Coordinates of C-alpha atoms and ligand atoms in Angstrom, one line a residue:
M1 CA -63.6 -30.8 -19.7
E2 CA -60.5 -32.5 -17.9
K3 CA -59.6 -30.5 -15.0
L4 CA -56.0 -29.9 -13.7
L5 CA -56.0 -31.8 -10.6
L6 CA -53.9 -29.7 -8.1
I7 CA -55.0 -31.0 -4.8
P8 CA -52.1 -32.3 -2.5
G9 CA -52.5 -35.7 -3.9
P10 CA -53.4 -37.6 -6.0
S11 CA -51.4 -35.7 -8.6
P12 CA -52.5 -35.7 -12.2
V13 CA -51.6 -39.0 -14.0
V14 CA -50.0 -38.7 -17.4
P15 CA -51.4 -40.7 -20.3
R16 CA -48.3 -43.0 -20.3
I17 CA -49.0 -44.2 -16.8
L18 CA -52.8 -44.4 -17.4
A19 CA -52.2 -46.6 -20.5
A20 CA -50.0 -48.9 -18.3
L21 CA -52.8 -49.2 -15.7
A22 CA -55.4 -49.9 -18.6
A23 CA -53.4 -52.9 -20.1
P24 CA -55.0 -56.3 -19.7
T25 CA -54.9 -57.7 -16.1
V26 CA -52.2 -60.5 -15.9
S27 CA -51.4 -63.3 -13.5
H28 CA -50.1 -62.0 -10.2
V29 CA -47.5 -64.9 -10.3
G30 CA -46.7 -64.7 -14.1
P31 CA -43.6 -63.3 -15.7
D32 CA -45.1 -59.9 -16.7
H33 CA -46.0 -59.1 -13.1
V34 CA -42.8 -60.4 -11.8
A35 CA -40.9 -58.2 -14.2
D36 CA -43.0 -55.0 -13.2
L37 CA -42.7 -55.7 -9.5
R38 CA -38.9 -56.2 -9.7
S39 CA -38.4 -53.1 -11.8
A40 CA -40.6 -51.1 -9.4
L41 CA -38.8 -52.2 -6.3
D42 CA -35.3 -51.6 -7.7
D43 CA -36.4 -48.1 -8.7
L44 CA -38.0 -47.3 -5.4
K45 CA -34.7 -48.4 -3.5
R46 CA -32.6 -46.2 -5.9
F47 CA -34.9 -43.2 -5.6
V48 CA -34.3 -43.2 -1.6
Y49 CA -30.6 -43.8 -2.1
C50 CA -30.7 -47.2 -0.3
R51 CA -28.1 -49.9 -1.2
D52 CA -28.8 -53.0 1.0
G53 CA -32.3 -52.3 2.5
Q54 CA -35.5 -53.9 1.5
P55 CA -38.4 -52.0 -0.5
F56 CA -41.9 -53.3 0.1
L57 CA -44.8 -52.5 -2.3
V58 CA -48.2 -53.4 -0.9
A59 CA -51.7 -52.7 -2.0
G60 CA -53.2 -50.0 0.1
A61 CA -52.1 -46.2 0.6
G62 CA -50.1 -44.1 2.8
T63 CA -51.9 -44.9 5.9
L64 CA -51.0 -48.4 5.5
A65 CA -47.5 -47.7 4.8
M66 CA -47.5 -45.8 8.0
E67 CA -48.8 -48.8 10.0
I68 CA -46.4 -51.1 8.4
A69 CA -43.7 -48.8 9.5
V70 CA -44.7 -48.5 13.0
L71 CA -45.7 -52.1 13.7
N72 CA -42.7 -53.5 12.4
T73 CA -40.2 -51.4 14.3
V74 CA -41.9 -50.6 17.6
G75 CA -42.1 -53.4 20.2
P76 CA -43.3 -53.7 23.8
D77 CA -39.9 -52.7 25.0
D78 CA -39.8 -49.5 22.8
R79 CA -40.8 -45.9 23.2
L80 CA -41.8 -44.1 20.0
L81 CA -41.4 -40.2 19.8
V82 CA -43.5 -38.8 17.0
L83 CA -42.6 -35.4 15.8
S84 CA -45.9 -33.8 14.6
Q85 CA -46.0 -30.7 12.5
G86 CA -49.7 -31.2 11.9
F87 CA -52.4 -33.5 10.7
F88 CA -50.2 -36.5 9.6
G89 CA -47.9 -36.4 12.3
D90 CA -51.0 -36.7 14.7
R91 CA -52.1 -39.7 12.5
M92 CA -48.8 -41.5 13.3
A93 CA -49.7 -41.0 16.9
E94 CA -53.1 -42.4 16.5
I95 CA -51.7 -45.5 14.9
A96 CA -49.3 -45.9 17.8
A97 CA -52.3 -45.5 20.1
S98 CA -54.4 -47.9 18.4
F99 CA -52.0 -50.6 19.0
D100 CA -51.2 -49.6 22.6
L101 CA -47.6 -48.8 21.7
A102 CA -45.7 -46.6 24.1
H103 CA -45.4 -43.2 22.5
D104 CA -44.9 -39.5 23.0
V105 CA -45.8 -36.7 20.8
L106 CA -43.8 -33.6 20.3
R107 CA -45.9 -31.0 18.3
S108 CA -44.8 -27.8 16.5
P109 CA -47.2 -25.0 16.0
W110 CA -49.1 -25.5 12.7
G111 CA -46.9 -24.1 9.9
Q112 CA -43.6 -24.7 11.7
V113 CA -41.5 -27.7 12.3
V114 CA -39.9 -29.4 15.5
P115 CA -36.3 -27.9 15.8
P116 CA -33.7 -30.7 16.0
E117 CA -32.6 -29.6 19.5
E118 CA -36.1 -29.9 20.8
M119 CA -36.2 -33.5 19.4
L120 CA -33.0 -34.4 21.0
R121 CA -34.2 -32.9 24.5
A122 CA -37.4 -35.0 24.2
V123 CA -35.5 -38.1 23.2
A124 CA -33.4 -37.8 26.3
E125 CA -36.3 -36.9 28.7
K126 CA -38.7 -39.7 27.5
G127 CA -36.1 -42.4 26.8
S128 CA -37.2 -42.9 23.3
T129 CA -35.9 -45.7 21.1
V130 CA -37.7 -44.9 17.9
V131 CA -38.5 -41.4 16.4
A132 CA -40.9 -40.8 13.5
C133 CA -41.3 -37.5 11.5
T134 CA -43.3 -36.4 8.6
H135 CA -41.1 -34.9 5.7
V136 CA -43.9 -32.7 4.4
D137 CA -47.1 -32.3 6.2
T138 CA -49.8 -32.0 3.8
G139 CA -52.0 -30.1 6.0
T140 CA -49.6 -27.3 6.9
G141 CA -47.1 -27.3 4.0
A142 CA -44.2 -27.5 6.5
C143 CA -41.1 -29.4 5.4
A144 CA -39.1 -30.9 8.1
P145 CA -35.3 -30.8 8.5
V146 CA -35.1 -34.6 7.8
R147 CA -31.4 -34.7 7.3
A148 CA -30.7 -32.9 10.6
Y149 CA -33.0 -35.2 12.5
A150 CA -31.4 -38.3 11.0
E151 CA -27.8 -37.2 11.6
A152 CA -28.6 -36.4 15.1
L153 CA -30.3 -39.6 15.8
R154 CA -27.9 -41.9 14.0
S155 CA -25.1 -40.9 16.4
R156 CA -27.4 -41.9 19.3
G157 CA -28.4 -45.3 17.9
L158 CA -32.0 -44.5 17.7
L159 CA -34.3 -46.0 14.8
F160 CA -35.7 -43.2 12.5
I161 CA -39.1 -43.4 10.4
V162 CA -39.7 -40.8 7.9
D163 CA -43.3 -40.3 6.4
G164 CA -42.3 -39.2 2.9
V165 CA -45.9 -39.5 1.5
C166 CA -45.7 -35.9 0.3
A167 CA -42.0 -35.8 -0.5
T168 CA -40.5 -39.1 -1.7
G169 CA -39.4 -38.9 -5.3
G170 CA -39.8 -35.1 -5.4
L171 CA -37.5 -34.1 -2.4
E172 CA -34.2 -35.6 -1.6
E173 CA -34.2 -38.2 1.0
R174 CA -30.9 -40.2 1.4
M175 CA -31.4 -43.3 3.4
D176 CA -28.0 -44.7 3.8
D177 CA -26.0 -41.3 3.8
W178 CA -28.3 -39.7 6.3
G179 CA -29.3 -42.6 8.4
I180 CA -32.9 -43.1 7.9
D181 CA -34.2 -46.5 8.9
V182 CA -37.7 -46.6 7.3
I183 CA -39.0 -44.3 4.5
L184 CA -42.7 -44.8 3.9
S185 CA -44.8 -43.2 1.1
A186 CA -47.6 -43.7 -1.3
A187 CA -48.0 -43.9 -5.3
Q188 CA -50.3 -40.9 -5.8
K189 CA -48.1 -37.9 -4.8
C190 CA -44.6 -37.3 -6.1
F191 CA -44.4 -40.4 -8.1
G192 CA -47.5 -39.2 -10.2
A193 CA -49.1 -42.6 -10.2
P194 CA -52.6 -43.5 -9.3
P195 CA -53.6 -44.0 -5.7
G196 CA -53.5 -47.7 -4.5
L197 CA -50.0 -48.5 -3.2
A198 CA -48.4 -48.4 0.1
L199 CA -44.5 -48.0 -0.4
D200 CA -42.0 -48.8 2.4
V201 CA -38.3 -49.1 2.4
F202 CA -36.7 -50.6 5.5
S203 CA -32.8 -50.3 6.1
V204 CA -31.0 -53.4 7.0
R205 CA -31.1 -52.3 10.6
A206 CA -34.8 -51.9 10.5
L207 CA -35.2 -55.3 9.1
E208 CA -33.0 -56.7 12.0
K209 CA -35.2 -54.8 14.3
R210 CA -38.3 -56.5 13.0
R211 CA -36.6 -59.8 13.2
R212 CA -35.8 -59.2 16.9
L213 CA -39.4 -58.2 17.7
G214 CA -40.7 -61.8 17.1
R215 CA -44.5 -61.7 16.9
V216 CA -46.0 -58.2 16.0
P217 CA -49.7 -57.1 16.2
A218 CA -50.2 -57.4 12.4
Y219 CA -51.0 -59.8 9.7
Y220 CA -51.4 -58.1 6.4
S221 CA -49.0 -55.3 7.6
D222 CA -46.3 -57.8 8.8
I223 CA -43.4 -57.3 6.6
L224 CA -42.0 -60.8 7.3
R225 CA -45.1 -62.1 5.5
W226 CA -44.3 -59.8 2.4
L227 CA -40.6 -60.5 2.4
P228 CA -40.6 -63.7 0.4
I229 CA -42.8 -61.9 -2.3
M230 CA -40.6 -59.0 -2.5
Q231 CA -37.6 -61.2 -3.0
D232 CA -39.4 -63.5 -5.4
P233 CA -42.6 -61.9 -6.9
A234 CA -43.7 -65.1 -8.3
R235 CA -44.7 -66.3 -4.8
Y236 CA -48.0 -65.5 -3.2
F237 CA -49.2 -64.1 0.1
S238 CA -52.1 -61.8 -0.9
T239 CA -53.2 -60.9 -4.4
P240 CA -51.3 -57.8 -5.6
C241 CA -53.0 -55.0 -7.5
V242 CA -51.1 -56.0 -10.8
N243 CA -52.5 -53.1 -12.9
E244 CA -51.6 -50.5 -10.3
M245 CA -48.2 -51.9 -9.9
R246 CA -47.6 -52.0 -13.7
A247 CA -48.6 -48.3 -13.7
F248 CA -46.2 -47.6 -10.7
A249 CA -43.3 -49.3 -12.5
E250 CA -44.2 -47.0 -15.6
A251 CA -44.1 -43.9 -13.3
C252 CA -40.8 -45.0 -12.0
R253 CA -39.5 -45.5 -15.4
I254 CA -40.5 -42.0 -16.2
M255 CA -38.7 -40.7 -13.2
R256 CA -35.6 -42.6 -14.3
E257 CA -35.7 -41.0 -17.7
E258 CA -36.1 -37.6 -16.3
G259 CA -33.2 -38.4 -13.7
L260 CA -33.9 -38.1 -10.0
E261 CA -31.7 -35.1 -9.6
A262 CA -33.4 -33.3 -12.5
R263 CA -36.8 -34.0 -11.0
F264 CA -35.7 -32.4 -7.7
V265 CA -34.7 -29.3 -9.5
R266 CA -37.9 -29.2 -11.3
Q267 CA -39.9 -29.8 -8.3
A268 CA -37.9 -26.8 -6.6
R269 CA -38.8 -24.7 -9.6
L270 CA -42.4 -25.5 -9.7
G271 CA -42.7 -24.6 -6.0
A272 CA -40.9 -21.4 -6.5
A273 CA -43.1 -20.5 -9.5
V274 CA -46.3 -21.1 -7.7
R275 CA -45.4 -19.0 -4.6
A276 CA -44.1 -16.2 -6.8
G277 CA -47.2 -16.2 -8.9
L278 CA -49.7 -16.5 -6.1
R279 CA -47.8 -13.7 -4.1
A280 CA -47.9 -11.4 -7.1
L281 CA -51.7 -11.7 -7.0
G282 CA -51.9 -10.7 -3.2
F283 CA -52.1 -14.3 -1.7
G284 CA -49.9 -15.1 1.3
L285 CA -48.3 -18.3 2.5
F286 CA -49.6 -19.9 5.8
T287 CA -46.4 -21.9 6.2
D288 CA -43.4 -20.3 8.0
E289 CA -40.9 -18.9 5.5
T290 CA -38.1 -21.2 6.9
C291 CA -39.8 -24.4 6.1
L292 CA -41.7 -24.0 2.9
A293 CA -42.3 -27.3 1.0
D294 CA -41.7 -27.4 -2.7
T295 CA -44.4 -30.1 -3.2
L296 CA -47.5 -28.1 -2.1
S297 CA -48.4 -24.7 -0.9
V298 CA -50.8 -23.7 1.8
V299 CA -52.0 -20.5 0.6
L300 CA -53.8 -17.6 2.6
Y301 CA -56.5 -15.7 0.8
P302 CA -56.2 -12.0 0.5
E303 CA -58.7 -10.0 2.5
G304 CA -62.2 -10.2 0.9
V305 CA -61.7 -13.4 -1.1
P306 CA -64.0 -16.1 0.4
D307 CA -63.0 -19.7 0.4
V308 CA -65.7 -21.8 -1.0
P309 CA -66.8 -19.5 -3.8
F310 CA -63.1 -19.2 -4.8
R311 CA -62.6 -22.9 -5.0
T312 CA -65.9 -23.5 -6.7
L313 CA -65.2 -20.9 -9.5
L314 CA -61.6 -22.2 -9.8
S315 CA -62.9 -25.6 -10.4
E316 CA -65.3 -24.4 -13.0
N317 CA -62.3 -22.6 -14.5
G318 CA -60.5 -25.9 -14.9
V319 CA -58.2 -26.1 -11.7
V320 CA -59.1 -28.2 -8.6
V321 CA -57.5 -27.3 -5.4
A322 CA -58.3 -28.4 -1.7
G323 CA -59.4 -26.5 1.4
G324 CA -57.6 -26.0 4.6
L325 CA -57.5 -28.7 7.2
G326 CA -58.1 -28.3 11.0
P327 CA -57.6 -24.8 12.2
T328 CA -56.7 -23.6 8.8
A329 CA -60.2 -24.4 7.3
G330 CA -61.8 -21.4 5.5
R331 CA -58.6 -19.3 5.7
V332 CA -56.4 -21.2 3.1
F333 CA -56.6 -23.3 0.1
R334 CA -53.9 -25.9 -0.5
M335 CA -52.5 -26.6 -3.8
G336 CA -50.2 -29.5 -4.7
H337 CA -47.6 -29.2 -7.3
M338 CA -46.1 -32.7 -7.4
G339 CA -45.3 -35.6 -9.7
N340 CA -45.0 -35.0 -13.4
L341 CA -46.5 -31.6 -13.5
S342 CA -45.0 -29.2 -15.9
G343 CA -44.1 -25.5 -15.7
A344 CA -46.5 -24.8 -18.5
E345 CA -49.4 -26.4 -16.3
V346 CA -48.3 -24.1 -13.4
L347 CA -48.7 -21.1 -15.5
E348 CA -52.1 -22.4 -16.8
A349 CA -53.2 -22.9 -13.2
L350 CA -52.0 -19.3 -12.3
E351 CA -54.0 -17.9 -15.2
A352 CA -57.2 -19.8 -14.0
V353 CA -56.6 -18.2 -10.4
E354 CA -56.5 -14.9 -12.2
T355 CA -59.6 -15.6 -14.0
T356 CA -61.3 -16.6 -10.8
L357 CA -60.2 -13.6 -8.9
R358 CA -61.7 -11.5 -11.8
G359 CA -64.9 -13.3 -11.6
L360 CA -65.2 -12.6 -7.8
G361 CA -64.5 -8.8 -8.6
H362 CA -61.3 -8.9 -6.7
P363 CA -58.6 -6.2 -7.9
F364 CA -55.2 -7.3 -8.9
E365 CA -52.7 -6.4 -11.5
A366 CA -53.1 -8.7 -14.5
G367 CA -50.1 -10.4 -15.9
L368 CA -47.9 -9.9 -12.8
S369 CA -48.5 -13.4 -11.6
R370 CA -47.3 -15.1 -15.1
T371 CA -44.3 -12.9 -15.1
A372 CA -43.3 -13.5 -11.6
A373 CA -43.9 -17.3 -12.2
A374 CA -42.2 -17.5 -15.4
A375 CA -39.1 -15.7 -13.9
A376 CA -39.1 -18.4 -11.1
L377 CA -39.3 -21.2 -13.6
A378 CA -36.4 -19.9 -15.7
R379 CA -34.0 -19.6 -12.6
Ligands
LIG401 N1 -48.9 -38.8 5.3 C1 -48.8 -37.7 4.7 C2 -47.8 -36.6 4.8 C3 -49.9 -37.5 3.8 O1 -50.0 -36.3 3.2 C4 -50.9 -38.4 3.7 C5 -52.2 -38.3 2.7 N2 -52.3 -37.0 2.3 C6 -50.8 -39.6 4.4 C7 -49.8 -39.8 5.3 C8 -51.9 -40.5 4.3 O2 -51.9 -41.1 3.1 P1 -53.3 -41.8 2.3 O3 -54.2 -40.8 2.3 O4 -52.6 -42.4 1.1 O5 -53.6 -43.1 3.3

């Protein structure tokens, strides 16, 4: 039985994208691949509302995209401020530490975000020149006020990096209008493509910064080695994952057909439906009410529902979710609801949660979940 994959990425991959992946492998310098990569790059740029910047698509995943963002913008004369609201912000700081780049970390409590005023205080105190944040932390489900950060930093001339691995293509990120310099992401979350691609979009300013840095401690991650290929995909630097790129181009086509704004609205509805449905069954939310992400939910168990037996039985009932990370382990499960997921699939997942609770002998009012979720979907 095919299970509904509702972990916080990879998201389920629809048959049309899988078919693109399975088509015969072609030359990485031939016209078919050139057309796929061109189309994917154009779309990626459009999806982050970027006019003149430069998108990069490189075989790898989100962590490579983070490394690319940091190594190409933070030099020996810089000081990076990492805003961390959990697991993946801390990873950004680890990347900076691995390359001995001067950095500071400003952490929020798990489930919350760093307020913009605190960011500005830290920037002034530390003399930061570059700031990085996580749009949605996949460990905590907290969604950062990216626009407020960007607008505050723009007027002060700082470079701003956004980790959009759990957001880009599902939540609005306006590179030019808000003033973001690098948006990094990965294929397997809101794009609904299979894992295997690091995505980075550099603003003109970020590209200029890379040029000013001269030598950077990177080879595969050096965007100047990739730039000629992104401008002319018939050229070679390192063999691209042609099948994955075709699948990604198809995923982007699906997004274009749906319309980006319509996709954001669907994403918001799915988030609201999941939350309403689970709350009706007695679950809580780990994440602070003020910063709930629509792309995934970090869900607190009701009293008496044990983590591993719940997730094991839920999987047997056809839905796969993930356990909690770090301090939340055992207390929560994490459910992704990104990409090309439909409202009907969310209702199906909630039904499986009901069946699972019933199987564990836990009391709840049958049908309430579906009614609450359906109402949220209709809004
Ligand atoms: N940043 C965020 C916000 C993430 O959720 C993830 C992956 N879950 C990453 C970075 C790292 O991406 P990957 O696992 O594709 O390397």
